[in-house]
Amino acid sequence: MKQKAVLAFSGGLDTSVVVKYLQEEHNMDVITVTVDVGEGSDQKKIAAKARHLGVLRHYNIDAKKEFVEKFIHPAIKANALYQKKYCLATSLARPLIAQKVLEVAKKEKVSALAHGCTGKGNDQVRFDVTFGSGSNLPIIAPIRDLNLDRATELEFANKHGIPIDSVSKKFSIDQNLWGRAIEGGNLEDPYAEPPDDAFIWVKTKNLPDKPRYMEIEFENGVPVSIDKKTLNPVRLIEYANQVAGANGVGIVDHIEDRVVGIKSREVYETPGAMCIIEAHSDLEKMVHTKHENKFKSIVDQEWAWLAYSGLWQDPLKRDLDKFIDQSQKTVTGIVRLKLYKGGLRVVGRKSKHSLYRHDIATYGKGSAFDQRKATGFVELWGLQTTEANKLADKR
Ligand code: ARG
């Protein structure tokens, strides 16, 4: 009997090449697993493609709700933006996909785990570390092992009759509920502007002439309603994506430091994430003390780094989650955003836990803040700074 391998399968170029490779070079039966993490991939088409490639069995696992609750919500609480820009859409989905692959591997008693990641990216780290944290099975990663490039893969696909759609020919795409990553093609020139046809979620032309306001309500750090509509966690993110995308909000274009050291030019569409994180972090500033704000931004950055760099399972990440969860007890309230022709701005916020006090902040008459007390405070606050400068003058 042939040995079996289970493969995380997206239906794209890389994973399709891997199916054929496992069958032909390793003489293995392939079980494909596609995990639906939302926004758009046609699961029926992917299943048909797997069958066309002659797999032994194909699993389609709907993990949208789990993805939102266990991965996106923690990321929102952590205001997670890697290098201040990237909302981690791909990074968050990988550990979940790998976990589902492991579940199938156990059920099917396979002898190897496989993925279609290259040796140049971050995804290999996320898959390998999740696989390694949950099993001792060998990992086969043909694209990496054979040092394959895209042109060679396309050739291989042609030779083996693997159908490739036109978008995959132009760009390498990865998408889920939290965002869409676009790589390759002319985007590899960091000075070249991405062509409009790279974007599917965010409108780039003929944008509405009127601003669109969006009201996001949070409870304990988690978005629960938008525009006064209580939506389930998956629907809420889809809704935010639609509204923001229609108003031109959500394109990110930046230079990213990958785990393996490569600098890459990354282009993303992350309309919903952009609005939700902007609103969430604004609300935090209103309800947290200045000490909490200062410290949490350090924790947030570390959290984003761990999630980005494939260390989702690290004990440090679990510890940070505990801290972050505790910090969200007061993050309840409403933030109002204004979206206009690609611009995004917070224009209002309110919370029952607000630490903002109009009576002391006001420049108007009758403030409860006695300015005279500030003199002594400032003198002590700057004591060492002024002293050091006076001494420096004498040196
Ligand atoms: N650079 C991002 C990350 O590492 C996105 C990768 C997207 N992958 C892709 N095959 N296009 O999370």
Tab-separated table of C-alpha atoms and ligand atoms in Angstrom:
chain	number	residue	atom	x	y	z
A	1	MET	CA	0.000	0.000	0.000
A	2	LYS	CA	1.162	3.507	-0.801
A	3	GLN	CA	2.141	5.862	1.970
A	4	LYS	CA	-0.086	8.856	2.581
A	5	ALA	CA	0.744	12.526	2.938
A	6	VAL	CA	-1.618	15.276	3.963
A	7	LEU	CA	-1.169	18.613	2.241
A	8	ALA	CA	-2.423	22.090	3.096
A	9	PHE	CA	-4.042	22.914	-0.257
A	10	SER	CA	-5.177	26.288	-1.540
A	11	GLY	CA	-5.672	25.350	-5.160
A	12	GLY	CA	-3.005	27.851	-6.221
A	13	LEU	CA	0.097	27.216	-8.247
A	14	ASP	CA	2.431	26.115	-5.431
A	15	THR	CA	0.154	23.610	-3.758
A	16	SER	CA	-1.049	22.174	-7.079
A	17	VAL	CA	2.540	21.527	-8.102
A	18	VAL	CA	3.120	19.855	-4.736
A	19	VAL	CA	0.228	17.400	-5.233
A	20	LYS	CA	1.735	16.142	-8.495
A	21	TYR	CA	5.196	16.069	-7.031
A	22	LEU	CA	4.159	13.963	-4.023
A	23	GLN	CA	2.296	11.569	-6.287
A	24	GLU	CA	5.008	11.209	-8.867
A	25	GLU	CA	8.316	11.680	-7.113
A	26	HIS	CA	7.390	10.305	-3.682
A	27	ASN	CA	4.883	7.766	-4.998
A	28	MET	CA	2.468	8.818	-2.259
A	29	ASP	CA	-1.274	9.119	-1.988
A	30	VAL	CA	-2.174	12.724	-1.298
A	31	ILE	CA	-4.924	13.932	1.006
A	32	THR	CA	-5.632	17.627	0.522
A	33	VAL	CA	-7.016	19.930	3.180
A	34	THR	CA	-8.454	23.320	2.366
A	35	VAL	CA	-9.342	25.516	5.272
A	36	ASP	CA	-11.908	28.180	4.535
A	37	VAL	CA	-10.801	31.320	6.342
A	38	GLY	CA	-13.121	33.543	4.396
A	39	GLU	CA	-13.425	36.249	1.762
A	40	GLY	CA	-13.850	34.782	-1.509
A	41	SER	CA	-12.049	31.608	-2.373
A	42	ASP	CA	-14.431	29.289	-4.167
A	43	GLN	CA	-14.318	26.093	-2.134
A	44	LYS	CA	-16.150	24.032	-4.762
A	45	LYS	CA	-13.645	25.044	-7.398
A	46	ILE	CA	-10.764	24.110	-5.100
A	47	ALA	CA	-12.314	20.707	-4.351
A	48	ALA	CA	-12.827	20.103	-8.072
A	49	LYS	CA	-9.218	21.012	-8.725
A	50	ALA	CA	-8.041	18.583	-6.030
A	51	ARG	CA	-10.109	15.806	-7.605
A	52	HIS	CA	-8.760	16.728	-11.025
A	53	LEU	CA	-5.255	16.293	-9.630
A	54	GLY	CA	-6.201	12.791	-8.501
A	55	VAL	CA	-6.016	13.120	-4.726
A	56	LEU	CA	-7.105	10.244	-2.505
A	57	ARG	CA	-9.424	12.441	-0.459
A	58	HIS	CA	-10.123	16.147	-0.126
A	59	TYR	CA	-11.226	17.862	3.059
A	60	ASN	CA	-12.849	21.244	3.131
A	61	ILE	CA	-12.983	22.711	6.595
A	62	ASP	CA	-14.982	25.848	7.308
A	63	ALA	CA	-12.975	27.609	10.005
A	64	LYS	CA	-14.216	31.159	9.490
A	65	LYS	CA	-15.778	31.527	12.924
A	66	GLU	CA	-12.784	30.008	14.665
A	67	PHE	CA	-10.460	32.199	12.629
A	68	VAL	CA	-12.249	35.329	13.750
A	69	GLU	CA	-12.707	34.392	17.384
A	70	LYS	CA	-9.361	32.780	18.122
A	71	PHE	CA	-7.053	34.683	15.781
A	72	ILE	CA	-8.535	37.958	14.550
A	73	HIS	CA	-10.039	39.037	17.864
A	74	PRO	CA	-6.739	38.609	19.736
A	75	ALA	CA	-5.057	40.580	16.933
A	76	ILE	CA	-7.563	43.411	17.304
A	77	LYS	CA	-7.015	43.484	21.056
A	78	ALA	CA	-3.291	43.735	20.341
A	79	ASN	CA	-3.759	46.444	17.658
A	80	ALA	CA	-1.565	44.094	15.697
A	81	LEU	CA	0.251	45.823	12.856
A	82	TYR	CA	3.630	44.405	11.926
A	83	GLN	CA	6.057	47.229	11.203
A	84	LYS	CA	3.160	49.592	11.903
A	85	LYS	CA	1.436	48.618	8.649
A	86	TYR	CA	0.623	44.968	8.076
A	87	CYS	CA	-2.458	43.584	9.809
A	88	LEU	CA	-1.084	40.019	9.704
A	89	ALA	CA	-3.890	38.483	7.634
A	90	THR	CA	-1.750	35.679	6.239
A	91	SER	CA	0.299	35.301	9.411
A	92	LEU	CA	-2.795	34.683	11.538
A	93	ALA	CA	-4.362	32.154	9.193
A	94	ARG	CA	-1.341	29.883	8.898
A	95	PRO	CA	-1.250	28.415	12.413
A	96	LEU	CA	-4.978	27.658	12.151
A	97	ILE	CA	-4.606	25.998	8.754
A	98	ALA	CA	-1.660	23.976	10.048
A	99	GLN	CA	-3.659	22.894	13.113
A	100	LYS	CA	-6.485	21.636	10.894
A	101	VAL	CA	-4.006	19.764	8.709
A	102	LEU	CA	-2.664	18.089	11.853
A	103	GLU	CA	-6.162	17.024	12.871
A	104	VAL	CA	-6.677	15.363	9.489
A	105	ALA	CA	-3.204	13.813	9.667
A	106	LYS	CA	-4.096	12.118	12.956
A	107	LYS	CA	-7.437	10.888	11.677
A	108	GLU	CA	-5.982	9.555	8.425
A	109	LYS	CA	-2.840	8.116	10.037
A	110	VAL	CA	-0.585	9.590	7.376
A	111	SER	CA	3.172	9.271	7.291
A	112	ALA	CA	4.059	12.833	6.272
A	113	LEU	CA	2.836	16.405	6.372
A	114	ALA	CA	3.281	18.659	3.359
A	115	HIS	CA	2.999	22.306	2.445
A	116	GLY	CA	3.678	24.422	-0.618
A	117	CYS	CA	5.687	27.194	1.001
A	118	THR	CA	8.882	28.501	-0.465
A	119	GLY	CA	12.087	28.725	1.504
A	120	LYS	CA	12.073	32.484	1.096
A	121	GLY	CA	8.915	33.385	2.934
A	122	ASN	CA	7.434	33.459	6.402
A	123	ASP	CA	4.757	30.853	5.812
A	124	GLN	CA	7.231	27.973	6.001
A	125	VAL	CA	8.099	29.063	9.535
A	126	ARG	CA	4.444	29.234	10.569
A	127	PHE	CA	3.684	25.793	9.121
A	128	ASP	CA	6.819	24.060	10.347
A	129	VAL	CA	6.567	25.442	13.883
A	130	THR	CA	2.869	24.539	14.189
A	131	PHE	CA	3.468	21.090	12.713
A	132	GLY	CA	6.471	20.553	14.967
A	133	SER	CA	4.547	21.723	18.036
A	134	GLY	CA	1.854	19.108	17.462
A	135	SER	CA	3.537	16.060	15.919
A	136	ASN	CA	6.758	14.273	15.048
A	137	LEU	CA	5.808	13.534	11.444
A	138	PRO	CA	8.307	14.459	8.728
A	139	ILE	CA	7.543	17.599	6.731
A	140	ILE	CA	7.801	17.604	2.944
A	141	ALA	CA	8.061	21.041	1.340
A	142	PRO	CA	8.925	20.431	-2.328
A	143	ILE	CA	9.027	24.061	-3.473
A	144	ARG	CA	11.626	24.790	-0.805
A	145	ASP	CA	13.416	21.444	-1.022
A	146	LEU	CA	13.885	21.750	-4.796
A	147	ASN	CA	14.593	25.464	-4.710
A	148	LEU	CA	11.867	26.007	-7.339
A	149	ASP	CA	11.085	29.404	-8.843
A	150	ARG	CA	7.725	30.513	-10.221
A	151	ALA	CA	8.720	30.157	-13.879
A	152	THR	CA	9.840	26.566	-13.328
A	153	GLU	CA	6.625	25.871	-11.429
A	154	LEU	CA	4.538	27.272	-14.285
A	155	GLU	CA	6.452	25.026	-16.692
A	156	PHE	CA	5.891	22.011	-14.446
A	157	ALA	CA	2.187	22.907	-14.223
A	158	ASN	CA	1.927	23.105	-18.003
A	159	LYS	CA	3.654	19.788	-18.482
A	160	HIS	CA	1.361	18.029	-16.010
A	161	GLY	CA	-1.843	19.658	-17.232
A	162	ILE	CA	-2.398	21.634	-14.040
A	163	PRO	CA	-4.837	24.473	-14.792
A	164	ILE	CA	-3.700	27.904	-13.556
A	165	ASP	CA	-5.987	30.928	-13.516
A	166	SER	CA	-4.944	34.250	-14.979
A	167	VAL	CA	-4.548	36.159	-11.689
A	168	SER	CA	-2.081	33.554	-10.386
A	169	LYS	CA	-0.120	34.066	-13.573
A	170	LYS	CA	0.302	37.728	-12.798
A	171	PHE	CA	0.559	37.871	-8.984
A	172	SER	CA	0.906	35.595	-6.009
A	173	ILE	CA	-2.227	36.140	-3.950
A	174	ASP	CA	-3.197	35.073	-0.492
A	175	GLN	CA	-6.504	36.163	0.959
A	176	ASN	CA	-8.795	35.624	3.889
A	177	LEU	CA	-11.332	37.577	5.932
A	178	TRP	CA	-8.694	39.826	7.448
A	179	GLY	CA	-6.911	40.845	4.268
A	180	ARG	CA	-5.578	40.166	0.808
A	181	ALA	CA	-1.849	40.009	0.083
A	182	ILE	CA	-0.579	40.636	-3.437
A	183	GLU	CA	2.995	39.813	-4.362
A	184	GLY	CA	5.189	39.204	-7.371
A	185	GLY	CA	4.985	40.456	-10.943
A	186	ASN	CA	5.784	44.127	-11.427
A	187	LEU	CA	5.295	44.709	-7.688
A	188	GLU	CA	8.811	43.389	-7.246
A	189	ASP	CA	10.034	46.791	-8.380
A	190	PRO	CA	9.602	48.738	-5.151
A	191	TYR	CA	9.333	52.049	-7.049
A	192	ALA	CA	6.630	50.885	-9.470
A	193	GLU	CA	3.086	51.816	-8.517
A	194	PRO	CA	0.767	48.801	-8.253
A	195	PRO	CA	-1.601	48.639	-11.234
A	196	ASP	CA	-5.286	49.192	-10.456
A	197	ASP	CA	-6.159	45.663	-11.499
A	198	ALA	CA	-4.160	44.321	-8.550
A	199	PHE	CA	-6.980	45.486	-6.309
A	200	ILE	CA	-10.260	43.702	-5.898
A	201	TRP	CA	-11.574	44.742	-2.506
A	202	VAL	CA	-10.663	48.409	-2.524
A	203	LYS	CA	-12.096	50.764	-5.115
A	204	THR	CA	-9.473	52.997	-6.685
A	205	LYS	CA	-11.623	54.976	-9.144
A	206	ASN	CA	-14.989	56.773	-9.171
A	207	LEU	CA	-15.198	56.956	-5.416
A	208	PRO	CA	-18.325	58.373	-3.730
A	209	ASP	CA	-18.374	62.165	-3.431
A	210	LYS	CA	-19.933	62.071	0.014
A	211	PRO	CA	-18.111	60.952	3.159
A	212	ARG	CA	-19.252	57.673	4.686
A	213	TYR	CA	-19.374	57.572	8.461
A	214	MET	CA	-18.886	54.271	10.225
A	215	GLU	CA	-19.634	53.635	13.879
A	216	ILE	CA	-17.880	50.680	15.460
A	217	GLU	CA	-18.949	49.473	18.880
A	218	PHE	CA	-16.552	47.451	21.027
A	219	GLU	CA	-17.155	45.299	24.064
A	220	ASN	CA	-14.096	44.294	26.040
A	221	GLY	CA	-11.895	45.026	23.050
A	222	VAL	CA	-13.961	43.060	20.527
A	223	PRO	CA	-16.082	44.726	17.812
A	224	VAL	CA	-19.728	43.753	18.279
A	225	SER	CA	-21.672	46.118	16.070
A	226	ILE	CA	-21.170	48.467	13.135
A	227	ASP	CA	-23.531	51.275	12.238
A	228	LYS	CA	-25.764	50.090	15.122
A	229	LYS	CA	-26.165	46.690	13.458
A	230	THR	CA	-25.204	43.782	15.688
A	231	LEU	CA	-23.506	41.340	13.391
A	232	ASN	CA	-21.998	37.935	13.995
A	233	PRO	CA	-18.195	38.014	14.180
A	234	VAL	CA	-17.647	36.833	10.597
A	235	ARG	CA	-20.318	39.050	9.065
A	236	LEU	CA	-19.042	42.081	10.948
A	237	ILE	CA	-15.642	41.840	9.327
A	238	GLU	CA	-17.108	41.215	5.884
A	239	TYR	CA	-19.298	44.287	6.348
A	240	ALA	CA	-16.350	46.457	7.401
A	241	ASN	CA	-14.408	45.230	4.364
A	242	GLN	CA	-17.257	46.115	2.018
A	243	VAL	CA	-17.952	49.586	3.381
A	244	ALA	CA	-14.330	50.652	3.707
A	245	GLY	CA	-13.336	49.101	0.383
A	246	ALA	CA	-16.163	50.913	-1.420
A	247	ASN	CA	-14.758	54.201	-0.089
A	248	GLY	CA	-11.215	53.507	-1.203
A	249	VAL	CA	-9.868	52.744	2.256
A	250	GLY	CA	-7.524	49.831	2.951
A	251	ILE	CA	-4.557	49.712	0.607
A	252	VAL	CA	-1.169	49.211	2.238
A	253	ASP	CA	2.079	49.339	0.285
A	254	HIS	CA	5.277	48.932	2.277
A	255	ILE	CA	8.692	47.351	2.556
A	256	GLU	CA	8.601	44.406	4.930
A	257	ASP	CA	11.349	42.589	6.800
A	258	ARG	CA	10.742	38.882	6.490
A	259	VAL	CA	11.840	36.422	9.159
A	260	VAL	CA	14.536	34.957	6.898
A	261	GLY	CA	16.057	38.393	6.385
A	262	ILE	CA	14.760	39.226	2.933
A	263	LYS	CA	13.267	42.681	2.448
A	264	SER	CA	10.147	42.449	0.358
A	265	ARG	CA	7.734	44.896	-1.172
A	266	GLU	CA	4.286	43.984	0.083
A	267	VAL	CA	0.949	45.232	-1.116
A	268	TYR	CA	-2.220	44.521	0.827
A	269	GLU	CA	-5.909	45.222	0.784
A	270	THR	CA	-7.074	45.326	4.373
A	271	PRO	CA	-10.060	47.686	4.507
A	272	GLY	CA	-11.913	46.210	7.479
A	273	ALA	CA	-8.785	45.595	9.525
A	274	MET	CA	-7.603	49.140	8.977
A	275	CYS	CA	-10.853	50.647	10.279
A	276	ILE	CA	-11.244	48.256	13.190
A	277	ILE	CA	-7.671	48.572	14.450
A	278	GLU	CA	-7.683	52.356	14.070
A	279	ALA	CA	-10.924	52.554	16.042
A	280	HIS	CA	-9.813	50.054	18.676
A	281	SER	CA	-6.525	51.740	19.432
A	282	ASP	CA	-8.254	55.111	19.624
A	283	LEU	CA	-10.739	53.780	22.154
A	284	GLU	CA	-7.928	52.302	24.242
A	285	LYS	CA	-6.326	55.716	24.509
A	286	MET	CA	-9.523	57.044	26.018
A	287	VAL	CA	-10.013	54.335	28.644
A	288	HIS	CA	-6.457	53.384	29.565
A	289	THR	CA	-4.129	55.402	31.778
A	290	LYS	CA	-1.043	56.918	30.204
A	291	HIS	CA	0.992	54.173	31.882
A	292	GLU	CA	-1.154	51.448	30.393
A	293	ASN	CA	-0.983	53.092	26.974
A	294	LYS	CA	2.772	53.344	27.036
A	295	PHE	CA	3.408	49.811	28.188
A	296	LYS	CA	0.742	48.175	26.058
A	297	SER	CA	2.176	49.624	22.857
A	298	ILE	CA	5.385	47.717	23.635
A	299	VAL	CA	3.417	44.533	24.326
A	300	ASP	CA	1.421	45.045	21.124
A	301	GLN	CA	4.555	45.308	19.044
A	302	GLU	CA	6.027	42.181	20.560
A	303	TRP	CA	2.736	40.336	20.048
A	304	ALA	CA	2.677	41.321	16.363
A	305	TRP	CA	6.269	40.189	15.957
A	306	LEU	CA	5.581	36.774	17.489
A	307	ALA	CA	2.484	36.279	15.327
A	308	TYR	CA	4.326	37.449	12.215
A	309	SER	CA	7.412	35.373	12.782
A	310	GLY	CA	5.643	32.047	13.194
A	311	LEU	CA	5.837	31.805	16.960
A	312	TRP	CA	2.075	31.705	17.580
A	313	GLN	CA	2.599	28.738	19.908
A	314	ASP	CA	5.368	30.312	21.955
A	315	PRO	CA	4.684	30.479	25.709
A	316	LEU	CA	5.563	34.193	25.593
A	317	LYS	CA	2.677	34.782	23.207
A	318	ARG	CA	0.298	33.037	25.621
A	319	ASP	CA	1.603	35.189	28.464
A	320	LEU	CA	1.120	38.358	26.448
A	321	ASP	CA	-2.409	37.234	25.572
A	322	LYS	CA	-3.224	37.046	29.290
A	323	PHE	CA	-1.952	40.569	29.836
A	324	ILE	CA	-3.782	41.884	26.795
A	325	ASP	CA	-7.058	40.187	27.750
A	326	GLN	CA	-6.875	41.692	31.207
A	327	SER	CA	-6.275	45.119	29.679
A	328	GLN	CA	-9.447	44.861	27.560
A	329	LYS	CA	-11.870	44.863	30.500
A	330	THR	CA	-12.444	48.580	30.020
A	331	VAL	CA	-12.265	48.702	26.224
A	332	THR	CA	-15.993	49.102	25.715
A	333	GLY	CA	-17.442	51.970	23.754
A	334	ILE	CA	-18.169	53.445	20.353
A	335	VAL	CA	-15.798	55.002	17.828
A	336	ARG	CA	-16.963	57.030	14.866
A	337	LEU	CA	-14.897	56.980	11.688
A	338	LYS	CA	-15.088	59.124	8.608
A	339	LEU	CA	-14.177	57.469	5.316
A	340	TYR	CA	-13.731	59.685	2.327
A	341	LYS	CA	-12.022	58.976	-1.000
A	342	GLY	CA	-9.460	56.618	0.484
A	343	GLY	CA	-8.911	58.638	3.652
A	344	LEU	CA	-9.724	57.328	7.106
A	345	ARG	CA	-10.058	59.411	10.235
A	346	VAL	CA	-11.459	58.936	13.707
A	347	VAL	CA	-13.894	61.783	14.332
A	348	GLY	CA	-15.481	60.754	17.617
A	349	ARG	CA	-15.368	58.296	20.501
A	350	LYS	CA	-17.270	57.599	23.718
A	351	SER	CA	-17.116	55.068	26.516
A	352	LYS	CA	-18.600	54.466	29.946
A	353	HIS	CA	-15.000	53.800	31.068
A	354	SER	CA	-13.656	57.033	29.618
A	355	LEU	CA	-10.912	58.713	31.630
A	356	TYR	CA	-11.384	61.944	29.703
A	357	ARG	CA	-12.692	64.636	32.024
A	358	HIS	CA	-14.113	67.682	30.378
A	359	ASP	CA	-14.126	69.627	33.656
A	360	ILE	CA	-10.356	69.388	33.953
A	361	ALA	CA	-9.462	69.450	30.245
A	362	THR	CA	-11.496	72.491	29.288
A	363	TYR	CA	-9.881	75.789	28.338
A	364	GLY	CA	-13.231	77.366	29.089
A	365	LYS	CA	-14.397	79.044	32.261
A	366	GLY	CA	-14.507	77.309	35.649
A	367	SER	CA	-12.087	74.438	35.050
A	368	ALA	CA	-11.615	72.116	38.034
A	369	PHE	CA	-7.891	71.983	37.260
A	370	ASP	CA	-5.846	74.370	39.390
A	371	GLN	CA	-3.032	75.466	37.084
A	372	ARG	CA	-0.958	76.776	39.938
A	373	LYS	CA	-0.231	73.223	41.063
A	374	ALA	CA	1.536	72.609	37.773
A	375	THR	CA	4.497	74.838	38.613
A	376	GLY	CA	5.857	72.546	41.329
A	377	PHE	CA	5.107	69.456	39.291
A	378	VAL	CA	7.047	70.725	36.285
A	379	GLU	CA	10.002	71.719	38.450
A	380	LEU	CA	10.319	68.194	39.884
A	381	TRP	CA	9.495	66.478	36.598
A	382	GLY	CA	12.358	68.230	34.840
A	383	LEU	CA	14.738	68.272	37.806
A	384	GLN	CA	17.416	65.964	36.423
A	385	THR	CA	17.109	67.258	32.886
A	386	THR	CA	17.637	70.884	33.834
A	387	GLU	CA	20.410	69.931	36.271
A	388	ALA	CA	22.276	67.866	33.672
A	389	ASN	CA	22.149	70.720	31.192
A	390	LYS	CA	23.417	73.246	33.691
A	391	LEU	CA	26.360	70.956	34.494
A	392	ALA	CA	27.027	70.361	30.798
A	393	ASP	CA	27.319	74.124	30.287
A	394	LYS	CA	30.128	74.200	32.834
A	395	ARG	CA	32.086	71.365	31.259
B	1	ARG	N1	4.248	38.948	3.753
B	1	ARG	C1	3.021	38.484	4.295
B	1	ARG	C2	3.258	37.492	5.396
B	1	ARG	O1	4.285	36.930	5.475
B	1	ARG	C3	2.072	37.964	3.231
B	1	ARG	C4	2.454	36.747	2.508
B	1	ARG	C5	1.462	36.448	1.451
B	1	ARG	N2	1.677	35.213	0.777
B	1	ARG	C6	1.479	35.035	-0.515
B	1	ARG	N3	1.664	33.839	-0.968
B	1	ARG	N4	1.161	35.989	-1.309
B	1	ARG	O2	2.393	37.261	6.213
